């Protein structure tokens, strides 16, 4: 394992050049599998409780198209800029890599800001986790996604600091690639939230 971990293959992209990096990336794919199970459970719970609004507000009365569209635009754009960061990394351009990671961070922070504002608005409308089963499942599902995005922002900041301190190496490239996988995963989850929570809620 020790020798394999230090084997270096220059024919592969920087983040895949050591056996250790390839195993870490594989391990992260397995971790994402566990995350899929977590969100699948939260989605299933939400869909079961979707109509259990009690005497509280329904999804049609509560959701605001404008906020949801802004959140979607910010997060999907951040996925694109994260992809540009990986493109710059594979070209060996540190400045481009860090610049696109910073843009991704700003877009992610914008998403969280709009989401917090959205939640505050709902609470002011009298829609809290205690109001109904529907709202409990909604806040848990969307809030869990928002917590993951916040974690991703903090993680990306730490990686940028490492890039500035250590430069672009096989190890830092692996970390950038893994955080990009995490970020794209959150975008995919948001597409399901946008479709199954917001669009479905506005229509039914």
PDB file of C-alpha atoms in Angstrom:
ATOM      1  CA  UNK A   1       0.000   0.000   0.000  1.00  0.00           C
ATOM      2  CA  UNK A   2       2.830   2.394   0.931  1.00  0.00           C
ATOM      3  CA  UNK A   3       4.631   1.930  -2.396  1.00  0.00           C
ATOM      4  CA  UNK A   4       1.389   2.015  -4.390  1.00  0.00           C
ATOM      5  CA  UNK A   5       0.320   5.197  -2.625  1.00  0.00           C
ATOM      6  CA  UNK A   6       3.420   6.990  -3.903  1.00  0.00           C
ATOM      7  CA  UNK A   7       3.318   5.608  -7.477  1.00  0.00           C
ATOM      8  CA  UNK A   8       3.062   8.575  -9.828  1.00  0.00           C
ATOM      9  CA  UNK A   9       1.496   8.330 -13.315  1.00  0.00           C
ATOM     10  CA  UNK A  10       2.081  11.494 -15.334  1.00  0.00           C
ATOM     11  CA  UNK A  11      -0.225  10.342 -18.128  1.00  0.00           C
ATOM     12  CA  UNK A  12      -3.293  10.941 -15.910  1.00  0.00           C
ATOM     13  CA  UNK A  13      -4.902  14.272 -14.872  1.00  0.00           C
ATOM     14  CA  UNK A  14      -3.076  15.826 -11.901  1.00  0.00           C
ATOM     15  CA  UNK A  15      -5.700  14.799  -9.338  1.00  0.00           C
ATOM     16  CA  UNK A  16      -5.495  11.112 -10.405  1.00  0.00           C
ATOM     17  CA  UNK A  17      -1.717  10.706 -10.651  1.00  0.00           C
ATOM     18  CA  UNK A  18      -1.111   8.887  -7.360  1.00  0.00           C
ATOM     19  CA  UNK A  19      -2.757   5.678  -6.203  1.00  0.00           C
ATOM     20  CA  UNK A  20      -3.627   7.414  -2.934  1.00  0.00           C
ATOM     21  CA  UNK A  21      -5.514  10.128  -4.820  1.00  0.00           C
ATOM     22  CA  UNK A  22      -7.413   7.608  -6.924  1.00  0.00           C
ATOM     23  CA  UNK A  23      -8.445   5.684  -3.794  1.00  0.00           C
ATOM     24  CA  UNK A  24      -9.498   8.896  -2.019  1.00  0.00           C
ATOM     25  CA  UNK A  25     -11.630   9.937  -4.974  1.00  0.00           C
ATOM     26  CA  UNK A  26     -13.197   6.462  -5.100  1.00  0.00           C
ATOM     27  CA  UNK A  27     -13.878   6.697  -1.360  1.00  0.00           C
ATOM     28  CA  UNK A  28     -15.567  10.038  -1.861  1.00  0.00           C
ATOM     29  CA  UNK A  29     -17.865   8.557  -4.531  1.00  0.00           C
ATOM     30  CA  UNK A  30     -18.893   5.957  -1.926  1.00  0.00           C
ATOM     31  CA  UNK A  31     -19.533   8.771   0.574  1.00  0.00           C
ATOM     32  CA  UNK A  32     -21.746  10.489  -2.006  1.00  0.00           C
ATOM     33  CA  UNK A  33     -23.690   7.222  -2.269  1.00  0.00           C
ATOM     34  CA  UNK A  34     -24.484   7.535   1.449  1.00  0.00           C
ATOM     35  CA  UNK A  35     -25.536  11.145   0.865  1.00  0.00           C
ATOM     36  CA  UNK A  36     -27.912   9.960  -1.875  1.00  0.00           C
ATOM     37  CA  UNK A  37     -29.560   7.636   0.662  1.00  0.00           C
ATOM     38  CA  UNK A  38     -29.872  10.509   3.161  1.00  0.00           C
ATOM     39  CA  UNK A  39     -31.557  12.851   0.689  1.00  0.00           C
ATOM     40  CA  UNK A  40     -33.720  10.065  -0.779  1.00  0.00           C
ATOM     41  CA  UNK A  41     -35.059   9.477   2.737  1.00  0.00           C
ATOM     42  CA  UNK A  42     -35.768  13.186   3.233  1.00  0.00           C
ATOM     43  CA  UNK A  43     -37.481  13.452  -0.168  1.00  0.00           C
ATOM     44  CA  UNK A  44     -39.633  10.386   0.561  1.00  0.00           C
ATOM     45  CA  UNK A  45     -40.635  11.852   3.944  1.00  0.00           C
ATOM     46  CA  UNK A  46     -41.507  15.183   2.340  1.00  0.00           C
ATOM     47  CA  UNK A  47     -43.635  13.617  -0.386  1.00  0.00           C
ATOM     48  CA  UNK A  48     -45.547  11.512   2.153  1.00  0.00           C
ATOM     49  CA  UNK A  49     -46.239  14.590   4.332  1.00  0.00           C
ATOM     50  CA  UNK A  50     -46.739  17.050   1.473  1.00  0.00           C
ATOM     51  CA  UNK A  51     -50.531  17.292   1.901  1.00  0.00           C
ATOM     52  CA  UNK A  52     -50.451  17.200   5.718  1.00  0.00           C
ATOM     53  CA  UNK A  53     -50.781  20.956   6.117  1.00  0.00           C
ATOM     54  CA  UNK A  54     -53.286  20.920   8.992  1.00  0.00           C
ATOM     55  CA  UNK A  55     -54.537  24.456   9.586  1.00  0.00           C
ATOM     56  CA  UNK A  56     -51.264  25.991   8.330  1.00  0.00           C
ATOM     57  CA  UNK A  57     -50.324  27.499   4.993  1.00  0.00           C
ATOM     58  CA  UNK A  58     -50.138  25.262   1.929  1.00  0.00           C
ATOM     59  CA  UNK A  59     -47.239  25.184  -0.515  1.00  0.00           C
ATOM     60  CA  UNK A  60     -49.259  27.213  -3.060  1.00  0.00           C
ATOM     61  CA  UNK A  61     -49.917  29.916  -0.477  1.00  0.00           C
ATOM     62  CA  UNK A  62     -46.349  29.984   0.764  1.00  0.00           C
ATOM     63  CA  UNK A  63     -43.796  29.541  -2.017  1.00  0.00           C
ATOM     64  CA  UNK A  64     -42.526  32.574  -3.919  1.00  0.00           C
ATOM     65  CA  UNK A  65     -41.454  32.043  -7.523  1.00  0.00           C
ATOM     66  CA  UNK A  66     -39.001  34.935  -7.572  1.00  0.00           C
ATOM     67  CA  UNK A  67     -36.858  33.727  -4.649  1.00  0.00           C
ATOM     68  CA  UNK A  68     -36.776  30.144  -5.920  1.00  0.00           C
ATOM     69  CA  UNK A  69     -35.707  31.220  -9.420  1.00  0.00           C
ATOM     70  CA  UNK A  70     -32.923  33.405  -7.992  1.00  0.00           C
ATOM     71  CA  UNK A  71     -31.671  30.531  -5.819  1.00  0.00           C
ATOM     72  CA  UNK A  72     -31.748  28.145  -8.784  1.00  0.00           C
ATOM     73  CA  UNK A  73     -29.909  30.574 -11.057  1.00  0.00           C
ATOM     74  CA  UNK A  74     -27.201  31.205  -8.437  1.00  0.00           C
ATOM     75  CA  UNK A  75     -26.580  27.543  -7.669  1.00  0.00           C
ATOM     76  CA  UNK A  76     -26.632  26.275 -11.263  1.00  0.00           C
ATOM     77  CA  UNK A  77     -24.286  29.077 -12.330  1.00  0.00           C
ATOM     78  CA  UNK A  78     -21.949  28.154  -9.462  1.00  0.00           C
ATOM     79  CA  UNK A  79     -21.814  24.595 -10.785  1.00  0.00           C
ATOM     80  CA  UNK A  80     -20.695  25.974 -14.161  1.00  0.00           C
ATOM     81  CA  UNK A  81     -18.004  28.188 -12.578  1.00  0.00           C
ATOM     82  CA  UNK A  82     -16.826  25.235 -10.470  1.00  0.00           C
ATOM     83  CA  UNK A  83     -16.405  23.297 -13.717  1.00  0.00           C
ATOM     84  CA  UNK A  84     -14.358  26.197 -15.117  1.00  0.00           C
ATOM     85  CA  UNK A  85     -12.131  25.999 -12.012  1.00  0.00           C
ATOM     86  CA  UNK A  86     -11.399  22.323 -12.762  1.00  0.00           C
ATOM     87  CA  UNK A  87     -10.718  23.237 -16.410  1.00  0.00           C
ATOM     88  CA  UNK A  88      -8.179  25.857 -15.286  1.00  0.00           C
ATOM     89  CA  UNK A  89      -6.630  23.387 -12.827  1.00  0.00           C
ATOM     90  CA  UNK A  90      -6.029  20.865 -15.603  1.00  0.00           C
ATOM     91  CA  UNK A  91      -4.362  23.588 -17.632  1.00  0.00           C
ATOM     92  CA  UNK A  92      -2.073  24.239 -14.657  1.00  0.00           C
ATOM     93  CA  UNK A  93      -3.291  27.838 -14.227  1.00  0.00           C
ATOM     94  CA  UNK A  94      -3.408  28.639 -10.504  1.00  0.00           C
ATOM     95  CA  UNK A  95      -4.739  32.159 -10.941  1.00  0.00           C
ATOM     96  CA  UNK A  96      -7.653  30.962 -13.073  1.00  0.00           C
ATOM     97  CA  UNK A  97      -8.368  28.098 -10.682  1.00  0.00           C
ATOM     98  CA  UNK A  98      -8.522  30.356  -7.622  1.00  0.00           C
ATOM     99  CA  UNK A  99     -10.489  33.047  -9.454  1.00  0.00           C
ATOM    100  CA  UNK A 100     -13.231  30.610 -10.521  1.00  0.00           C
ATOM    101  CA  UNK A 101     -13.318  29.025  -7.061  1.00  0.00           C
ATOM    102  CA  UNK A 102     -13.853  32.507  -5.575  1.00  0.00           C
ATOM    103  CA  UNK A 103     -16.670  33.188  -8.047  1.00  0.00           C
ATOM    104  CA  UNK A 104     -18.205  29.833  -7.076  1.00  0.00           C
ATOM    105  CA  UNK A 105     -17.945  30.818  -3.412  1.00  0.00           C
ATOM    106  CA  UNK A 106     -19.667  34.145  -3.996  1.00  0.00           C
ATOM    107  CA  UNK A 107     -22.509  32.497  -5.909  1.00  0.00           C
ATOM    108  CA  UNK A 108     -22.884  29.886  -3.146  1.00  0.00           C
ATOM    109  CA  UNK A 109     -22.947  32.625  -0.513  1.00  0.00           C
ATOM    110  CA  UNK A 110     -25.591  34.443  -2.553  1.00  0.00           C
ATOM    111  CA  UNK A 111     -27.682  31.263  -2.643  1.00  0.00           C
ATOM    112  CA  UNK A 112     -27.481  30.865   1.151  1.00  0.00           C
ATOM    113  CA  UNK A 113     -28.357  34.540   1.675  1.00  0.00           C
ATOM    114  CA  UNK A 114     -31.512  34.262  -0.455  1.00  0.00           C
ATOM    115  CA  UNK A 115     -32.472  30.985   1.238  1.00  0.00           C
ATOM    116  CA  UNK A 116     -32.129  32.475   4.738  1.00  0.00           C
ATOM    117  CA  UNK A 117     -34.209  35.461   3.634  1.00  0.00           C
ATOM    118  CA  UNK A 118     -36.811  33.047   2.247  1.00  0.00           C
ATOM    119  CA  UNK A 119     -36.997  31.116   5.527  1.00  0.00           C
ATOM    120  CA  UNK A 120     -37.305  34.339   7.552  1.00  0.00           C
ATOM    121  CA  UNK A 121     -40.180  35.430   5.295  1.00  0.00           C
ATOM    122  CA  UNK A 122     -41.954  32.104   5.835  1.00  0.00           C
ATOM    123  CA  UNK A 123     -41.590  32.381   9.616  1.00  0.00           C
ATOM    124  CA  UNK A 124     -43.038  35.900   9.503  1.00  0.00           C
ATOM    125  CA  UNK A 125     -45.986  34.456   7.585  1.00  0.00           C
ATOM    126  CA  UNK A 126     -46.569  32.041  10.467  1.00  0.00           C
ATOM    127  CA  UNK A 127     -45.027  29.015   8.760  1.00  0.00           C
ATOM    128  CA  UNK A 128     -42.671  27.273  11.198  1.00  0.00           C
ATOM    129  CA  UNK A 129     -41.586  23.683  11.772  1.00  0.00           C
ATOM    130  CA  UNK A 130     -44.238  23.365  14.499  1.00  0.00           C
ATOM    131  CA  UNK A 131     -47.090  24.537  12.243  1.00  0.00           C
ATOM    132  CA  UNK A 132     -47.655  21.301  10.311  1.00  0.00           C
ATOM    133  CA  UNK A 133     -46.054  18.036   9.217  1.00  0.00           C
ATOM    134  CA  UNK A 134     -45.673  19.489   5.705  1.00  0.00           C
ATOM    135  CA  UNK A 135     -43.624  22.436   6.990  1.00  0.00           C
ATOM    136  CA  UNK A 136     -41.537  20.225   9.282  1.00  0.00           C
ATOM    137  CA  UNK A 137     -40.513  18.010   6.367  1.00  0.00           C
ATOM    138  CA  UNK A 138     -39.974  21.055   4.113  1.00  0.00           C
ATOM    139  CA  UNK A 139     -37.641  22.851   6.523  1.00  0.00           C
ATOM    140  CA  UNK A 140     -35.705  19.654   7.285  1.00  0.00           C
ATOM    141  CA  UNK A 141     -35.206  18.789   3.592  1.00  0.00           C
ATOM    142  CA  UNK A 142     -34.370  22.261   2.272  1.00  0.00           C
ATOM    143  CA  UNK A 143     -32.492  23.196   5.455  1.00  0.00           C
ATOM    144  CA  UNK A 144     -30.329  20.063   5.228  1.00  0.00           C
ATOM    145  CA  UNK A 145     -29.415  20.993   1.667  1.00  0.00           C
ATOM    146  CA  UNK A 146     -28.634  24.555   2.758  1.00  0.00           C
ATOM    147  CA  UNK A 147     -26.428  23.242   5.594  1.00  0.00           C
ATOM    148  CA  UNK A 148     -24.534  21.126   3.039  1.00  0.00           C
ATOM    149  CA  UNK A 149     -23.991  24.186   0.810  1.00  0.00           C
ATOM    150  CA  UNK A 150     -22.711  26.157   3.828  1.00  0.00           C
ATOM    151  CA  UNK A 151     -20.322  23.295   4.641  1.00  0.00           C
ATOM    152  CA  UNK A 152     -19.149  23.299   1.018  1.00  0.00           C
ATOM    153  CA  UNK A 153     -18.430  27.037   1.199  1.00  0.00           C
ATOM    154  CA  UNK A 154     -16.287  26.605   4.325  1.00  0.00           C
ATOM    155  CA  UNK A 155     -14.531  23.592   2.777  1.00  0.00           C
ATOM    156  CA  UNK A 156     -13.752  25.497  -0.421  1.00  0.00           C
ATOM    157  CA  UNK A 157     -12.316  28.431   1.567  1.00  0.00           C
ATOM    158  CA  UNK A 158      -9.932  26.053   3.363  1.00  0.00           C
ATOM    159  CA  UNK A 159      -8.837  24.522   0.034  1.00  0.00           C
ATOM    160  CA  UNK A 160      -8.162  27.965  -1.452  1.00  0.00           C
ATOM    161  CA  UNK A 161      -5.971  28.735   1.585  1.00  0.00           C
ATOM    162  CA  UNK A 162      -4.072  25.461   1.001  1.00  0.00           C
ATOM    163  CA  UNK A 163      -3.631  26.297  -2.692  1.00  0.00           C
ATOM    164  CA  UNK A 164      -2.148  29.680  -1.763  1.00  0.00           C
ATOM    165  CA  UNK A 165       0.194  28.091   0.796  1.00  0.00           C
ATOM    166  CA  UNK A 166       1.269  24.903  -1.029  1.00  0.00           C
ATOM    167  CA  UNK A 167       0.606  25.607  -4.689  1.00  0.00           C
ATOM    168  CA  UNK A 168      -0.966  23.258  -7.220  1.00  0.00           C
ATOM    169  CA  UNK A 169       0.238  19.724  -6.438  1.00  0.00           C
ATOM    170  CA  UNK A 170      -1.249  16.254  -6.919  1.00  0.00           C
ATOM    171  CA  UNK A 171      -2.563  16.447  -3.347  1.00  0.00           C
ATOM    172  CA  UNK A 172      -4.164  19.898  -3.566  1.00  0.00           C
ATOM    173  CA  UNK A 173      -5.533  19.052  -7.032  1.00  0.00           C
ATOM    174  CA  UNK A 174      -7.205  15.975  -5.541  1.00  0.00           C
ATOM    175  CA  UNK A 175      -8.823  18.123  -2.853  1.00  0.00           C
ATOM    176  CA  UNK A 176     -10.080  20.628  -5.432  1.00  0.00           C
ATOM    177  CA  UNK A 177     -11.514  17.814  -7.551  1.00  0.00           C
ATOM    178  CA  UNK A 178     -13.272  16.199  -4.572  1.00  0.00           C
ATOM    179  CA  UNK A 179     -14.861  19.470  -3.429  1.00  0.00           C
ATOM    180  CA  UNK A 180     -16.028  20.023  -7.022  1.00  0.00           C
ATOM    181  CA  UNK A 181     -17.724  16.594  -6.976  1.00  0.00           C
ATOM    182  CA  UNK A 182     -19.441  17.598  -3.725  1.00  0.00           C
ATOM    183  CA  UNK A 183     -20.569  20.908  -5.212  1.00  0.00           C
ATOM    184  CA  UNK A 184     -22.000  19.299  -8.369  1.00  0.00           C
ATOM    185  CA  UNK A 185     -23.802  16.753  -6.187  1.00  0.00           C
ATOM    186  CA  UNK A 186     -25.505  19.588  -4.256  1.00  0.00           C
ATOM    187  CA  UNK A 187     -26.597  21.128  -7.551  1.00  0.00           C
ATOM    188  CA  UNK A 188     -28.195  17.840  -8.608  1.00  0.00           C
ATOM    189  CA  UNK A 189     -30.011  17.623  -5.257  1.00  0.00           C
ATOM    190  CA  UNK A 190     -31.252  21.192  -5.729  1.00  0.00           C
ATOM    191  CA  UNK A 191     -32.708  20.324  -9.153  1.00  0.00           C
ATOM    192  CA  UNK A 192     -34.798  17.640  -7.412  1.00  0.00           C
ATOM    193  CA  UNK A 193     -35.802  20.133  -4.670  1.00  0.00           C
ATOM    194  CA  UNK A 194     -36.735  22.710  -7.303  1.00  0.00           C
ATOM    195  CA  UNK A 195     -38.855  20.155  -9.174  1.00  0.00           C
ATOM    196  CA  UNK A 196     -40.405  18.008  -6.436  1.00  0.00           C
ATOM    197  CA  UNK A 197     -40.772  20.647  -3.724  1.00  0.00           C
ATOM    198  CA  UNK A 198     -41.262  24.051  -5.337  1.00  0.00           C
ATOM    199  CA  UNK A 199     -42.706  23.322  -8.798  1.00  0.00           C
ATOM    200  CA  UNK A 200     -44.914  20.504  -7.517  1.00  0.00           C
ATOM    201  CA  UNK A 201     -46.012  22.671  -4.593  1.00  0.00           C
ATOM    202  CA  UNK A 202     -46.967  25.578  -6.847  1.00  0.00           C
ATOM    203  CA  UNK A 203     -48.955  23.364  -9.223  1.00  0.00           C
ATOM    204  CA  UNK A 204     -50.806  20.955  -6.918  1.00  0.00           C
TER     205      UNK A 204
END
